Tab-separated table of C-alpha atoms in Angstrom:
chain	number	residue	atom	x	y	z
Z	1	GLY	CA	0.040	-0.038	-0.339
Z	2	GLU	CA	0.906	3.622	-0.064
Z	3	ALA	CA	3.137	5.055	2.540
Z	4	PHE	CA	1.236	6.450	5.563
Z	5	VAL	CA	2.868	9.812	5.682
Z	6	GLN	CA	1.680	10.213	1.900
Z	7	ASP	CA	-1.821	9.324	2.636
Z	8	ILE	CA	-2.612	11.725	5.275
Z	9	ASP	CA	-3.037	15.635	5.374
Z	10	PRO	CA	-0.714	16.364	8.346
Z	11	VAL	CA	-0.538	19.365	10.413
Z	12	TYR	CA	2.957	19.631	9.502
Z	13	GLN	CA	5.392	17.471	7.586
Z	14	LYS	CA	8.822	17.774	6.441
Z	15	ASN	CA	10.309	15.603	3.822
Z	16	VAL	CA	14.204	16.174	3.485
Z	17	GLN	CA	15.933	15.496	0.233
Z	18	LEU	CA	18.681	12.960	1.029
Z	19	VAL	CA	22.412	14.105	-0.189
Z	20	SER	CA	23.965	11.050	-1.582
Z	21	GLY	CA	27.361	10.566	-0.016
Z	22	SER	CA	26.663	12.349	3.130
Z	23	PHE	CA	26.118	9.137	5.331
Z	24	ASP	CA	27.851	5.868	4.192
Z	25	GLN	CA	25.943	2.620	3.914
Z	26	HIS	CA	26.829	1.681	7.601
Z	27	ASP	CA	24.679	4.599	9.083
Z	28	LEU	CA	21.168	3.814	10.338
Z	29	SER	CA	17.917	5.625	10.386
Z	30	TYR	CA	14.965	5.246	12.772
Z	31	SER	CA	11.097	5.938	12.361
Z	32	CYS	CA	10.077	7.235	15.707
Z	33	VAL	CA	6.534	7.882	17.198
Z	34	LEU	CA	5.457	9.450	20.400
Z	35	LEU	CA	2.057	10.270	21.787
Z	36	PRO	CA	1.194	12.854	24.408
Z	37	ARG	CA	0.696	11.552	27.551
Z	38	LEU	CA	-2.886	13.107	28.066
Z	39	PRO	CA	-4.836	12.141	24.822
Z	40	ASN	CA	-6.478	15.931	24.910
Z	41	HIS	CA	-2.960	17.345	24.773
Z	42	ASN	CA	-3.132	17.675	20.737
Z	43	LEU	CA	-0.343	18.694	18.988
Z	44	THR	CA	-1.618	21.832	17.296
Z	45	GLY	CA	-1.044	25.635	17.153
Z	46	GLU	CA	1.804	27.142	18.551
Z	47	LEU	CA	2.889	23.656	19.714
Z	48	VAL	CA	3.548	22.511	16.337
Z	49	ASP	CA	6.290	25.402	15.665
Z	50	LEU	CA	7.674	24.643	19.010
Z	51	LEU	CA	8.243	21.150	18.161
Z	52	LYS	CA	9.354	21.793	14.851
Z	53	ASN	CA	11.978	24.076	15.897
Z	54	GLU	CA	13.093	21.991	18.950
Z	55	ILE	CA	13.563	18.664	16.883
Z	56	SER	CA	15.281	20.520	14.428
Z	57	ARG	CA	17.538	22.156	16.631
Z	58	LEU	CA	18.122	18.728	18.602
Z	59	CYS	CA	19.123	16.982	15.600
Z	60	LEU	CA	21.435	19.592	14.446
Z	61	ALA	CA	22.899	19.582	18.116
Z	62	PHE	CA	23.393	15.859	18.369
Z	63	GLY	CA	24.651	15.441	14.554
Z	64	TRP	CA	21.710	13.439	13.652
Z	65	ARG	CA	20.011	13.952	10.085
Z	66	LEU	CA	16.145	14.920	10.407
Z	67	GLU	CA	14.817	13.005	7.413
Z	68	GLN	CA	11.395	13.527	7.932
Z	69	LEU	CA	8.920	15.292	10.578
Z	70	ASN	CA	5.206	14.547	10.712
Z	71	ILE	CA	3.235	16.120	13.458
Z	72	ARG	CA	-0.330	15.285	13.904
Z	73	PRO	CA	-2.895	16.334	16.835
Z	74	GLU	CA	-2.480	12.772	18.266
Z	75	PHE	CA	0.939	11.804	17.480
Z	76	LEU	CA	4.693	12.981	16.685
Z	77	LEU	CA	6.486	10.825	13.906
Z	78	TRP	CA	9.813	11.409	12.685
Z	79	VAL	CA	12.733	9.748	10.737
Z	80	VAL	CA	16.203	10.304	12.008
Z	81	GLY	CA	19.518	9.223	10.377
Z	82	VAL	CA	22.069	8.456	13.012
Z	83	THR	CA	25.806	7.044	13.142
Z	84	PRO	CA	25.930	3.286	14.138
Z	85	ASP	CA	27.038	4.047	17.707
Z	86	ILE	CA	23.468	5.739	18.248
Z	87	SER	CA	20.407	3.666	19.571
Z	88	ALA	CA	17.139	4.103	18.729
Z	89	SER	CA	16.487	4.610	22.481
Z	90	ALA	CA	19.095	7.196	23.151
Z	91	VAL	CA	17.345	9.274	20.179
Z	92	ILE	CA	13.806	8.608	21.745
Z	93	GLN	CA	15.327	9.457	25.207
Z	94	HIS	CA	16.790	12.859	23.908
Z	95	ILE	CA	13.761	13.829	21.967
Z	96	ARG	CA	11.308	12.960	24.659
Z	97	GLU	CA	13.161	14.663	27.636
Z	98	GLN	CA	14.237	18.031	25.855
Z	99	THR	CA	10.874	18.447	23.893
Z	100	SER	CA	9.055	17.856	27.651
Z	101	THR	CA	11.302	20.604	29.043
Z	102	VAL	CA	10.595	23.042	26.319
Z	103	ILE	CA	6.579	22.267	26.057
Z	104	PHE	CA	6.246	22.576	30.069
Z	105	ALA	CA	8.210	25.819	29.943
Z	106	GLU	CA	5.840	27.361	27.550
Z	107	SER	CA	2.503	25.840	28.659
Z	108	VAL	CA	1.145	26.449	31.840
Z	109	ARG	CA	-1.862	24.462	30.772
Z	110	PHE	CA	0.130	21.446	30.035
Z	111	THR	CA	2.444	21.718	33.173
Z	112	LYS	CA	-0.709	21.832	35.185
Z	113	ASP	CA	-2.647	19.047	33.743
Z	114	ASN	CA	0.451	16.890	33.615
Z	115	PRO	CA	2.763	17.061	36.535
Z	116	SER	CA	4.834	14.015	35.485
Z	117	GLY	CA	7.559	16.023	34.140
Z	118	ASP	CA	7.291	13.988	30.914
Z	119	PHE	CA	4.937	15.258	28.070
Z	120	TRP	CA	4.921	12.091	26.408
Z	121	ALA	CA	2.906	8.795	26.958
Z	122	PRO	CA	4.879	5.894	28.384
Z	123	GLY	CA	6.287	3.723	25.724
Z	124	PHE	CA	7.334	4.584	21.805
Z	125	LEU	CA	7.091	3.127	18.822
Z	126	VAL	CA	10.208	2.736	16.366
Z	127	ILE	CA	11.067	0.981	13.194
Z	128	GLY	CA	14.864	0.552	12.085
Z	129	GLY	CA	15.475	1.869	8.734
Z	130	ARG	CA	13.633	4.281	6.557
Z	131	GLN	CA	10.493	2.243	6.034
Z	132	SER	CA	7.224	4.118	6.298
Z	133	LEU	CA	5.018	3.471	8.930
Z	134	THR	CA	1.659	2.418	7.960
Z	135	GLU	CA	-1.451	4.225	9.128
Z	136	SER	CA	-2.746	0.915	10.877
Z	137	LEU	CA	0.598	0.162	12.842
Z	138	VAL	CA	0.537	3.715	14.361
Z	139	GLN	CA	-3.280	3.497	15.111
Z	140	ASN	CA	-2.744	0.037	16.725
Z	141	PHE	CA	0.267	1.771	19.025
Z	142	ILE	CA	-2.185	4.685	19.730
Z	143	ARG	CA	-4.965	2.165	20.843
Z	144	ASN	CA	-2.723	-0.243	22.932
Z	145	THR	CA	-0.658	2.624	24.544
Z	146	ARG	CA	-4.108	4.227	25.578
Z	147	SER	CA	-5.367	0.874	26.723
Z	148	ARG	CA	-2.122	0.683	28.859
Z	149	GLN	CA	-2.889	3.841	30.179
Z	150	GLY	CA	-6.353	2.636	31.139
Z	151	ILE	CA	-7.733	5.338	28.801
Z	152	ASP	CA	-10.564	3.993	26.570
Z	153	GLN	CA	-11.177	5.409	23.213
Z	154	ASP	CA	-13.933	7.500	24.067
Z	155	TYR	CA	-11.651	9.731	26.338
Z	156	ASN	CA	-10.424	12.105	23.565
Z	157	ARG	CA	-13.791	12.881	22.259
Z	158	ASP	CA	-15.361	13.204	25.598
Z	159	ASN	CA	-12.612	15.599	27.095
Z	160	ASN	CA	-12.012	17.801	24.039
Z	161	ALA	CA	-15.266	19.865	24.511
């Protein structure tokens, strides 16, 4: 089927042209997804620009290549190219911690609603390589994460009013 990131109309999507020779064949890419911890904390408005700028800054700072960035109201998806010594969990940890710090510094509401210090839901979805994540895979991840949190599917609809 078609790649998920091409089938949707994202709030923000960035596809970066790959420069041949910039990474050799031993370099790795990870496709990563995080969800807001609280389902009613949608990634929209000023939060989209904040995440776009912060993730771009972090990738530059850590020497990673941001290959794709897709910010949807219910999830953050990005593809990053790294050197072989960088694990997927290290990428996720840096993005999770740094973006949480910036989001909570900018939003009193998010900080008040979520005093955990981590903006993102427990867990993450990561696929090695530049494979496009399918919509069904991401939706299953969202459903499973919310279920593990004890949140049913009606929570988001009922609490967005």
